[in-house]
XYZ file of C-alpha atoms in Angstrom:
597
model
C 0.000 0.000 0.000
C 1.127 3.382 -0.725
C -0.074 6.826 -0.624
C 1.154 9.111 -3.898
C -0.779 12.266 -3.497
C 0.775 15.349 -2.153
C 0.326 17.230 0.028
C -2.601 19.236 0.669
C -3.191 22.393 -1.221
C -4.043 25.538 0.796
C -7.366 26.248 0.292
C -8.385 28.867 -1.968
C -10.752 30.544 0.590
C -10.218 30.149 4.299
C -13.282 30.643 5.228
C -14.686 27.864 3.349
C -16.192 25.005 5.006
C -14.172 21.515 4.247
C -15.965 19.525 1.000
C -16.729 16.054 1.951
C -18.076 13.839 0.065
C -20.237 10.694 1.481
C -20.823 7.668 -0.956
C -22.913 4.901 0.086
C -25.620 2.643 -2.067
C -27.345 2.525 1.323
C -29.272 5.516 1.263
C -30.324 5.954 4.251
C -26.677 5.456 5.983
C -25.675 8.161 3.297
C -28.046 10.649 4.301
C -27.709 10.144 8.565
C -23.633 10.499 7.688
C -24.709 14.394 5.653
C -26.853 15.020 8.876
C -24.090 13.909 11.056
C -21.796 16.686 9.401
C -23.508 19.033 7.363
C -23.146 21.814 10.775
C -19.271 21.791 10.219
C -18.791 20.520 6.571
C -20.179 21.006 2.852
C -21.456 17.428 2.232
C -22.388 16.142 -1.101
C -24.099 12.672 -0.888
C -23.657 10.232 -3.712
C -25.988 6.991 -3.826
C -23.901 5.179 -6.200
C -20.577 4.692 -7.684
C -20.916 6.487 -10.765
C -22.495 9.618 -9.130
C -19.564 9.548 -6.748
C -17.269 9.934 -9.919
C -19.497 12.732 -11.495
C -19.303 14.431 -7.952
C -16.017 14.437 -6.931
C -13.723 16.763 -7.991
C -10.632 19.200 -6.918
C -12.586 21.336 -3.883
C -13.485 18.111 -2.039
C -11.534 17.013 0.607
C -12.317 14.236 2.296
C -14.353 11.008 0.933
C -16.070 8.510 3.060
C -16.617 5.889 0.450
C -18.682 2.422 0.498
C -16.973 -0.831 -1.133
C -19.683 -2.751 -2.022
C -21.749 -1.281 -4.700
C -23.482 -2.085 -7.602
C -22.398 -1.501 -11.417
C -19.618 0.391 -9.877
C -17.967 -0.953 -7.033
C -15.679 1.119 -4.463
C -12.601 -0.531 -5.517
C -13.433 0.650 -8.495
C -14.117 4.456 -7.414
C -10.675 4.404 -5.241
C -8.546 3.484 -8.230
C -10.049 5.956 -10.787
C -10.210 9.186 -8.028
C -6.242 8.193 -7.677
C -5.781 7.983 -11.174
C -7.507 11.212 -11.579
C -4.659 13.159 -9.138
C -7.534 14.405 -6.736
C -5.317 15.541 -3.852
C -8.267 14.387 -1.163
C -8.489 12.212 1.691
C -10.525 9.178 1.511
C -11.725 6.507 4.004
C -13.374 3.143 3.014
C -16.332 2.662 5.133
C -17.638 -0.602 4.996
C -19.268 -3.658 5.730
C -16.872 -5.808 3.721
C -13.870 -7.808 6.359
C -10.578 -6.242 5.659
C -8.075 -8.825 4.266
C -4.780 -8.063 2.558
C -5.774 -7.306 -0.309
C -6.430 -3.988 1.245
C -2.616 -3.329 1.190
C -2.076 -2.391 -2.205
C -5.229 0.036 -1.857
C -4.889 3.827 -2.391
C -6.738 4.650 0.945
C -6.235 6.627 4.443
C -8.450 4.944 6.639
C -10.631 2.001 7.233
C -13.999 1.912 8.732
C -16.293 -1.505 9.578
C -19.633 -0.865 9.616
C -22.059 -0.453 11.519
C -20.721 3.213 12.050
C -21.348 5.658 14.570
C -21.640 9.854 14.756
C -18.242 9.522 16.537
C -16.456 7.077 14.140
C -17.537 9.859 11.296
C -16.853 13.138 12.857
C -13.155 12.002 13.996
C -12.422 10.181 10.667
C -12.972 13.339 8.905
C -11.411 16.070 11.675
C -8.458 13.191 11.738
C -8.133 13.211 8.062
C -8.672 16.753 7.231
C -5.475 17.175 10.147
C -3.830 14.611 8.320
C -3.913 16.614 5.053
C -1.027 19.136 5.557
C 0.960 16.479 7.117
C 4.243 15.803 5.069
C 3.838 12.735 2.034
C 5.909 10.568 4.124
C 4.028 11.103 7.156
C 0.746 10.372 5.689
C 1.711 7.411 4.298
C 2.514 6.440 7.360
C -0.783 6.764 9.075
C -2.260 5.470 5.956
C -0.112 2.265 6.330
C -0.958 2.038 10.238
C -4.438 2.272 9.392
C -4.594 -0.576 6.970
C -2.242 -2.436 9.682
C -4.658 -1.814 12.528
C -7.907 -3.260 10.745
C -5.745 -6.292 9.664
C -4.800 -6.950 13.292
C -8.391 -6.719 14.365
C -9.454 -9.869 12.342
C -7.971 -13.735 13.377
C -4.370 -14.553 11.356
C -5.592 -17.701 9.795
C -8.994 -15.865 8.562
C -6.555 -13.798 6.150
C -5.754 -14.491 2.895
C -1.751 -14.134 2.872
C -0.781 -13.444 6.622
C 2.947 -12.931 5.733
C 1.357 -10.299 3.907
C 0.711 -8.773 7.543
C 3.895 -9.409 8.748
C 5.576 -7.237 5.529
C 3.300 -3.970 6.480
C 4.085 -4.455 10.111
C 7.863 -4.361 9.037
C 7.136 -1.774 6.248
C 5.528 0.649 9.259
C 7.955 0.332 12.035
C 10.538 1.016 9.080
C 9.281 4.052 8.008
C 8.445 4.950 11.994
C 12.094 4.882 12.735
C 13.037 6.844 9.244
C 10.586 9.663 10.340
C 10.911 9.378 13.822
C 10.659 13.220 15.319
C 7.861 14.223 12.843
C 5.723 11.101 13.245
C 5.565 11.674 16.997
C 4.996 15.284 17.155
C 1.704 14.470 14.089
C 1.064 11.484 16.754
C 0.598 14.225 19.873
C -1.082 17.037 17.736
C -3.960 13.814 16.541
C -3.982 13.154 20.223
C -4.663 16.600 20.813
C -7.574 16.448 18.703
C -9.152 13.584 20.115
C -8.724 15.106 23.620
C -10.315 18.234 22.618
C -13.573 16.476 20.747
C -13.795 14.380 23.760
C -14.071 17.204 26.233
C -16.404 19.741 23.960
C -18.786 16.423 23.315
C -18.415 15.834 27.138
C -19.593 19.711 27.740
C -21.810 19.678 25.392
C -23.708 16.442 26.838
C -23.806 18.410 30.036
C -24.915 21.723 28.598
C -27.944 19.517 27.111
C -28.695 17.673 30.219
C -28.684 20.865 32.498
C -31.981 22.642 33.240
C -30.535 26.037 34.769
C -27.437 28.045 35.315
C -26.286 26.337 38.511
C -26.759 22.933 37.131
C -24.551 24.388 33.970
C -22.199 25.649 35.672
C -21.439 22.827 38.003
C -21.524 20.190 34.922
C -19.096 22.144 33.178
C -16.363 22.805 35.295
C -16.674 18.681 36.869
C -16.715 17.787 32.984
C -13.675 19.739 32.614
C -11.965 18.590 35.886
C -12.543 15.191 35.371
C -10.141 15.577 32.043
C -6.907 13.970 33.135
C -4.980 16.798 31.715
C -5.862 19.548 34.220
C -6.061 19.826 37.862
C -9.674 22.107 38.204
C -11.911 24.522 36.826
C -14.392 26.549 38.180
C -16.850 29.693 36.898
C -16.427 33.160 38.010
C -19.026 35.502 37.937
C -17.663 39.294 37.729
C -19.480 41.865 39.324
C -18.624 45.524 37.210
C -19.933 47.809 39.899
C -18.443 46.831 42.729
C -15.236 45.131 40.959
C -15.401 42.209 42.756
C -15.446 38.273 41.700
C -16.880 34.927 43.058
C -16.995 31.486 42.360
C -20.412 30.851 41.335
C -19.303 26.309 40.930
C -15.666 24.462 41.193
C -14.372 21.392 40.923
C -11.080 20.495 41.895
C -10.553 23.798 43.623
C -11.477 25.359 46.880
C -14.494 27.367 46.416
C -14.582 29.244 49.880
C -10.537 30.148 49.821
C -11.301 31.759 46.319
C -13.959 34.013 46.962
C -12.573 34.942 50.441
C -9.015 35.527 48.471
C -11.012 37.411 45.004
C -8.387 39.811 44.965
C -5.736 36.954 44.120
C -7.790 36.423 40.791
C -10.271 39.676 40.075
C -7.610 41.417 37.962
C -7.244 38.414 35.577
C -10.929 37.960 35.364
C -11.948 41.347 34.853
C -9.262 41.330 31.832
C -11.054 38.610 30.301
C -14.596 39.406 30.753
C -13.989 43.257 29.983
C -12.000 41.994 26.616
C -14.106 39.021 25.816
C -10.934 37.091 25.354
C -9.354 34.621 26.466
C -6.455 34.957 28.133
C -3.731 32.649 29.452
C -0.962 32.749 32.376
C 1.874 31.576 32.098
C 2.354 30.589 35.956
C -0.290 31.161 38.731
C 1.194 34.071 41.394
C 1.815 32.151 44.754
C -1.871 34.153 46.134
C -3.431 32.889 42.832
C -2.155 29.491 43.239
C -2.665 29.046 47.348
C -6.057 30.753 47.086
C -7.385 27.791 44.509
C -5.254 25.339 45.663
C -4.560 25.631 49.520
C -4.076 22.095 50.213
C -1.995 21.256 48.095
C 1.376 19.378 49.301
C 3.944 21.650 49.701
C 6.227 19.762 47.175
C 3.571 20.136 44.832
C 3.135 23.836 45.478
C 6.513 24.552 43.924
C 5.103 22.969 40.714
C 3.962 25.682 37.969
C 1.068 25.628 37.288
C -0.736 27.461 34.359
C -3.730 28.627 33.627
C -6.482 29.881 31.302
C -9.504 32.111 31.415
C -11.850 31.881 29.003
C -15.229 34.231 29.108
C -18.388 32.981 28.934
C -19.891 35.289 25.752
C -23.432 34.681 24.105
C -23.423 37.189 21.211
C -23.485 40.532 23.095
C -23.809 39.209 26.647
C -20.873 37.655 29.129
C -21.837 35.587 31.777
C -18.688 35.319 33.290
C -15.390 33.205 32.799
C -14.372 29.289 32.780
C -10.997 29.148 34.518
C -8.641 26.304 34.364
C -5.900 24.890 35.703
C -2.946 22.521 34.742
C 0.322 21.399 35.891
C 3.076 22.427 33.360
C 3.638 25.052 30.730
C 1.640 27.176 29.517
C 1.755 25.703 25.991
C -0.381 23.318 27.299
C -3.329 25.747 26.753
C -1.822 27.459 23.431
C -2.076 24.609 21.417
C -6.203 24.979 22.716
C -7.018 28.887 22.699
C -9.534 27.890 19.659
C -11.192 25.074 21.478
C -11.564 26.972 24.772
C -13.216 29.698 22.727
C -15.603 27.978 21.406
C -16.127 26.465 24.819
C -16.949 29.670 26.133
C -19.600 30.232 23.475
C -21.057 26.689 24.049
C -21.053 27.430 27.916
C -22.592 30.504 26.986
C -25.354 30.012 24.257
C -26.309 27.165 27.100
C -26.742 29.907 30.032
C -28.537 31.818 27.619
C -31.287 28.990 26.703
C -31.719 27.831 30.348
C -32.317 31.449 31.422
C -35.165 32.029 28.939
C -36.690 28.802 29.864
C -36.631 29.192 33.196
C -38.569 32.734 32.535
C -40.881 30.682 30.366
C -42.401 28.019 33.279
C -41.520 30.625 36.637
C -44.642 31.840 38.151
C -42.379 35.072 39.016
C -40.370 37.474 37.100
C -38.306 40.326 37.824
C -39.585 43.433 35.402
C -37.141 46.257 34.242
C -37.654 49.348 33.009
C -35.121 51.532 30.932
C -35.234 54.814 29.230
C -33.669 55.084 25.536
C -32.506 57.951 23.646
C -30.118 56.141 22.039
C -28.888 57.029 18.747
C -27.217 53.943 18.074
C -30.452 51.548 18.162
C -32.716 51.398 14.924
C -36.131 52.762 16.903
C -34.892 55.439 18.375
C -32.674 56.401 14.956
C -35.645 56.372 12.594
C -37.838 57.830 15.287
C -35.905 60.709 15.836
C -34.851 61.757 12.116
C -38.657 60.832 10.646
C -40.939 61.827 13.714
C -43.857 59.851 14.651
C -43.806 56.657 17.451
C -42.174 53.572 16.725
C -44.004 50.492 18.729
C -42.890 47.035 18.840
C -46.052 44.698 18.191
C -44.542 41.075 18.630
C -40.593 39.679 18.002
C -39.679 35.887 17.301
C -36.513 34.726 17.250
C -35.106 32.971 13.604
C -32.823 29.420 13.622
C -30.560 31.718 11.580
C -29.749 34.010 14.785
C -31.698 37.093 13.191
C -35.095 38.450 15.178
C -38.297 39.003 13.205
C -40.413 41.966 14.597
C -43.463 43.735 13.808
C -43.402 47.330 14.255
C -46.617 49.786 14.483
C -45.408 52.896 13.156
C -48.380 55.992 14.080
C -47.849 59.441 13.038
C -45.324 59.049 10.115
C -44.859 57.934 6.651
C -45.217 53.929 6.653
C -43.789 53.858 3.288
C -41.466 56.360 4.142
C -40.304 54.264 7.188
C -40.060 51.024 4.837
C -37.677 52.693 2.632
C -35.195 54.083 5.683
C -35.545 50.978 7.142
C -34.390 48.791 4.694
C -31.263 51.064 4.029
C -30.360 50.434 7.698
C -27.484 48.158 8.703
C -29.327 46.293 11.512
C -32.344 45.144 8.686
C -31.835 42.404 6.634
C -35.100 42.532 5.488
C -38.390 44.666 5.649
C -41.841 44.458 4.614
C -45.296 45.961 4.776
C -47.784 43.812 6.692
C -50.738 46.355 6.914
C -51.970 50.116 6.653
C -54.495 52.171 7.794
C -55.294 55.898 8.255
C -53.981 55.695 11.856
C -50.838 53.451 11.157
C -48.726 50.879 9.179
C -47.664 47.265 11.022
C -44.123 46.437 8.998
C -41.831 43.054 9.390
C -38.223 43.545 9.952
C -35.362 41.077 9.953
C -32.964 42.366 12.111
C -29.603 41.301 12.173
C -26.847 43.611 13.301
C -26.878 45.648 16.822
C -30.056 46.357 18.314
C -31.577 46.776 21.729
C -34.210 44.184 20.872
C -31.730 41.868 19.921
C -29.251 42.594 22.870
C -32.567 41.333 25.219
C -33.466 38.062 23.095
C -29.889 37.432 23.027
C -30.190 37.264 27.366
C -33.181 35.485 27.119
C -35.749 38.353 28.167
C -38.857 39.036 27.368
C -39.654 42.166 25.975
C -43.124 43.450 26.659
C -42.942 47.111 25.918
C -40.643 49.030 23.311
C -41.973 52.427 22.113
C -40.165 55.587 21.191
C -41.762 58.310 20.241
C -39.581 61.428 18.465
C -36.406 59.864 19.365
C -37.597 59.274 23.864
C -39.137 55.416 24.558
C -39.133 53.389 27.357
C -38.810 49.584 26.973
C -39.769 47.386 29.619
C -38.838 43.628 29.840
C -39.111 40.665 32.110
C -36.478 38.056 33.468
C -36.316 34.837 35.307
C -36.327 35.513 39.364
C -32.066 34.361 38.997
C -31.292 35.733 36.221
C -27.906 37.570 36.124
C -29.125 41.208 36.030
C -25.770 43.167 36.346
C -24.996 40.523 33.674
C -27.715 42.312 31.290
C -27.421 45.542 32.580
C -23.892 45.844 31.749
C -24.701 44.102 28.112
C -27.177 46.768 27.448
C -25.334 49.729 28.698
C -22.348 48.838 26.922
C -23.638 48.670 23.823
C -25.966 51.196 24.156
C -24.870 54.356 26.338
C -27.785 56.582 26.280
C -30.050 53.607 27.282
C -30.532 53.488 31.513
C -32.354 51.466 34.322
C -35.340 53.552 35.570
C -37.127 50.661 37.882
C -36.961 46.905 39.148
C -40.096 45.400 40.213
C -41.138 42.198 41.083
C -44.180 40.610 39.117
C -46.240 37.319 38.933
C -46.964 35.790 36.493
C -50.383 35.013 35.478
C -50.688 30.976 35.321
C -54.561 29.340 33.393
C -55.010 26.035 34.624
C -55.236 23.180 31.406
C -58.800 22.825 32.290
C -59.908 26.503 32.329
C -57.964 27.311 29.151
C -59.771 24.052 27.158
C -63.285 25.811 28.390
C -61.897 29.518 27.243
C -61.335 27.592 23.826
C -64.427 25.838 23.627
C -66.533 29.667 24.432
C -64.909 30.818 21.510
C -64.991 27.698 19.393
C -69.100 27.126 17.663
C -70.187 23.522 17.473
C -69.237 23.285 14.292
C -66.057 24.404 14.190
C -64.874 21.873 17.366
C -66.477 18.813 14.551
C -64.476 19.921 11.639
C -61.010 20.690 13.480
C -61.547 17.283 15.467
C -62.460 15.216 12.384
C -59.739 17.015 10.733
C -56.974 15.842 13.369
C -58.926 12.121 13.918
C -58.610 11.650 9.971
C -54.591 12.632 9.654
C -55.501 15.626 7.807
C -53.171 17.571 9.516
C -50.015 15.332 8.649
C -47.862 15.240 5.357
C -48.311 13.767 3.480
C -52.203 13.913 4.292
C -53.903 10.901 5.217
C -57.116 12.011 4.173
C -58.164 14.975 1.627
C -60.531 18.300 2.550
C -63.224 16.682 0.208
C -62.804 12.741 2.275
C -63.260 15.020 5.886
C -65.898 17.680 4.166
C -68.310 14.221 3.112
C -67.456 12.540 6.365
C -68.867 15.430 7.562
C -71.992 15.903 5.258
C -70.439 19.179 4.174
C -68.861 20.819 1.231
C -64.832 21.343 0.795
C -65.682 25.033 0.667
C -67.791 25.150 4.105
C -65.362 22.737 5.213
C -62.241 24.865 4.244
C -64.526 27.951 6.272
C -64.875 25.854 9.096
C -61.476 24.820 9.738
C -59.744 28.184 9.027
C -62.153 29.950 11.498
C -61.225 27.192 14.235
C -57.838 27.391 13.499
C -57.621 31.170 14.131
C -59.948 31.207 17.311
C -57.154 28.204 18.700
C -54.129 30.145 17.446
C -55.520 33.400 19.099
C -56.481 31.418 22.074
C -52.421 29.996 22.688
C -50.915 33.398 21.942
C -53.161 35.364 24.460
C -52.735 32.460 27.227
C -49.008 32.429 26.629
C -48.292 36.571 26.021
C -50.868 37.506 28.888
C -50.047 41.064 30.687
C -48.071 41.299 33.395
C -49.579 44.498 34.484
C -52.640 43.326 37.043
C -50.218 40.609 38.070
C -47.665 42.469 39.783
C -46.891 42.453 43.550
C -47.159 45.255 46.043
C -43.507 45.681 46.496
C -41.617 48.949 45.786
C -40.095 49.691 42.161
C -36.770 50.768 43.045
C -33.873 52.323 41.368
C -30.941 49.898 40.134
């Protein structure tokens, strides 16, 4: 077996998500391997041999190819790709037992089905690595590869075991040839492995945890319990009072760091303030005794580094990951990327939990703010156009964009369409409605905005109006969420934007039983028939299990009454969810004093 492509190319754009290229008869397999990668990767799926040929080409980068298939077979595919000079990686997965023939086969790696998410992701992130790795080198791994699923099957089941015996020589010779360079590619693969392992191991956590104690404490265990560091633990920073305190730890002594915060605020406040992460070369003996005061004193001569990584959720920082590891501080060079994307993980998580914990609290704490600001798209167009700006309703898009509808009284609607859509923060803009007293408009927002700073925290906006450049925008907040947290978000994006009041509220809760009799008020007779009938009958699935004309003559009605019917109910149910779940908070509220923050 040898490898004869070079190196790999530099790609032409950087910012290009890696090409790979999934071939598999089994269509199904095929398709779960594209949904296993298509977040990190530009897959193209190929069903067949000869599509696999018409596919690839010289952007791809890594194949994942199937043996066994009809008319043409991935021998077959192998052999003409390598004829073809495609400078890509390529793994056989398949269900066909490696024998020796595999040898003489132009491949990377080997893969025995069954497969799982893990065997793909690290065959690709292994093989992409293995790209820029010297010709030598790669045929190295290539070789160990074929040698490792050899050794996995009995001796006497293979065809020509001296066979096995010439590739184990073959690979130990070019091992001692290549020495230096094989082991350093050896550790930086390792270090990939290591750093999937612990972001999956995160991630799990971030998945399984229901609020921002049970997030944090996941996280920094999942972290200690990596045998390459000593502890971790998450500070929370607190701007107005400059001080720090450990808000969960694991491997470190909780009490000894918040009673010693002035061993660590600096080096916090550097990295929440920057939103970067930053890395120390060897703790200061207060840094070091303060997290580690138990520590044998032999051991406390040993350096130990560390890194602090913030916690950042688009505009928001909840705080910083710190962690801690015997040795230099190249240790945590080699994994500045990896922690940063940590921190984003860590914080997108805190970010979800806090708006669902808002979502099912029977309390809320409400905030009020003034805004004048300039810098925010209401208050911009307000101000230059005249007139009052109201927010209507906002959802949140997949893509990370908000969708809002706007009442705009007093002004221009189209006039506030066209300045709109020449603003930086719209992506897109629209005219829903229009009357003499005002126009409702749909924008996309996607850059900076107040609204968006809020969904971003997980808040809940209930008011947002500006009238000739002066609103007020009031939103509400789980009972724990982080409001210096927000506060500071807000006010450091947006300086002419301040807290006016903090109030306690409750929240409003309908019983399941009084909201099905609010429904059935507003729903007639004939409307319950037609949408239960409709959902009995599967008419609500795709495809549809029965057609409008099957449910209208089940029903003794036409398709047209039938269509009535349904679209009515539909509406009076739609309008029934929405009120229940966007009821006022006004009537609700408690007694206690609104009080400047």
């Amino acid at each position: 077996m040898s490898t004869k492509r070079s190196p790999s190319r530099e790609r032409e754009d950087k910012s290009a998500a890696p090409v790979v290229l999934v071939v598999d008869d089994d269509e199904d397999l095929a398709d779960t391997c594209e949904y296993w990668l298509r977040d990190d990767y530009d897959v193209r799926v190929a069903y067949g041999g000869q599509e696999a040929l018409d596919a690839a080409d010289e952007t791809v980068d890594v194949v994942l190819l199937d043996r066994r298939m009809p008319t043409v077979s991935g021998d077959d595919v192998l052999e003409r790709l390598e004829k073809r000079g495609l400078d890509c990686r390529i793994a056989m997965m398949t269900a066909v037992e490696p024998d020796t023939d595999i040898v003489e086969m132009e491949f990377d790696d080997y893969l025995v089905k069954p497969v799982t998410k893990t065997d793909v992701r690290e065959t690709v992130e292994e093989l992409l690595v293995r790209s820029d790795f010297e010709e030598e080198v790669q045929r190295f791994f290539a070789l160990e590869s074929a040698e490792s699923v050899l050794e996995s099957r009995d001796r006497e089941e293979l065809r020509d075991p001296d066979t096995l015996e010439s590739l184990h020589a073959h690979v130990e010779s070019l091992r001692s040839e290549r020495e230096d360079e094989i082991e350093l590619r050896q550790r930086q693969l390792d270090h990939l492995h290591h750093v999937n392992n612990l972001l999956r191991e995160v991630d799990r956590a971030i998945v399984d945890a229901t609020t921002r104690e049970e997030i944090a404490e996941t996280v920094c265990l999942s972290v200690a319990n990596e045998e390459s560091y000593l502890g971790a633990w998450i500070a929370r920073y607190n701007r107005a009072i400059d001080d720090v305190d450990a808000r969960a730890t694991a491997g470190v002594d909780a009490a000894r760091l918040s009673d010693r915060s002035d061993a660590v605020r600096s080096l916090i406040r550097d990295a929440v303030e920057s939103e970067e992460v930053r890395i120390v070369e060897r703790l200061a003996d207060d840094h070091r005794d303060a997290a580690f005061p138990m520590r044998d004193p032999g051991e406390a001569a040993t350096a130990v580094a560390a890194i602090v990584v913030p916690l950042v959720y688009r505009e928001t920082t909840y705080g910083a990951l710190v962690v801690y590891a015997d040795g230099p501080s190249e240790f945590f060079e080699e994994r500045v990327e990896v922690f940063e994307q940590l921190g984003r993980s860590i914080g997108n998580g805190i970010s979800a939990a806090e708006s669902k914990r808002l979502l099912y609290s029977d309390t809320a704490v409400e905030l009020e703010f003034e805004h004048t600001d300039d810098g925010d798209l209401f208050v911009e167009l307000s101000r230059r156009l005249g007139g009052t700006l109201t927010l209507k309703g906002f959802a949140p898009e997949a893509n990370g964009s908000v969708s809002c509808y706007v009442a705009a009284a007093g002004v221009d609607g189209e006039t506030v369409l066209e300045e709109a859509t020449k603003h930086a923060a719209v992506e897109r803009a629209r005219i829903v409605s229009q009357s003499d007293d005002e126009t409702l408009l749909e924008w996309e927002l996607t850059g900076s905005t107040l609204l968006a700073t809020f969904v971003e925290f997980g808040a809940d906006v209930k008011t947002l109006s500006v009238t000739d450049g002066e609103g007020t925008v009031v939103t509400t907040v789980s009972p724990d969420a982080d409001l210096r947290a927000l506060i500071d978000s807000v006010e450091r994006s947006f300086g002419d934007v301040s807290v006016v009041a903090k109030r306690e509220v409750e929240r409003s809760v309908q019983s399941t039983e009084s909201f099905r009799r609010e429904l059935e008020n507003r729903l007639t007779d004939r409307q319950r028939d037609v949408l239960e009938t409709a959902f009995v009958s599967d008419y609500f699935e795709w495809p549809r299990g029965s057609t409008a004309e099957e449910v209208a003559a089940s029903l003794g009605i036409s398709a047209p009454t039938f269509h009535e019917h349904l679209r009515s109910g539909e509406r009076k149910l739609i309008e029934a969810f929405f009120e229940e779940t966007n009821l006022e908070t006004g009537d609700g509220r408690t007694q206690s004093r609104a009080e400047n923050d």
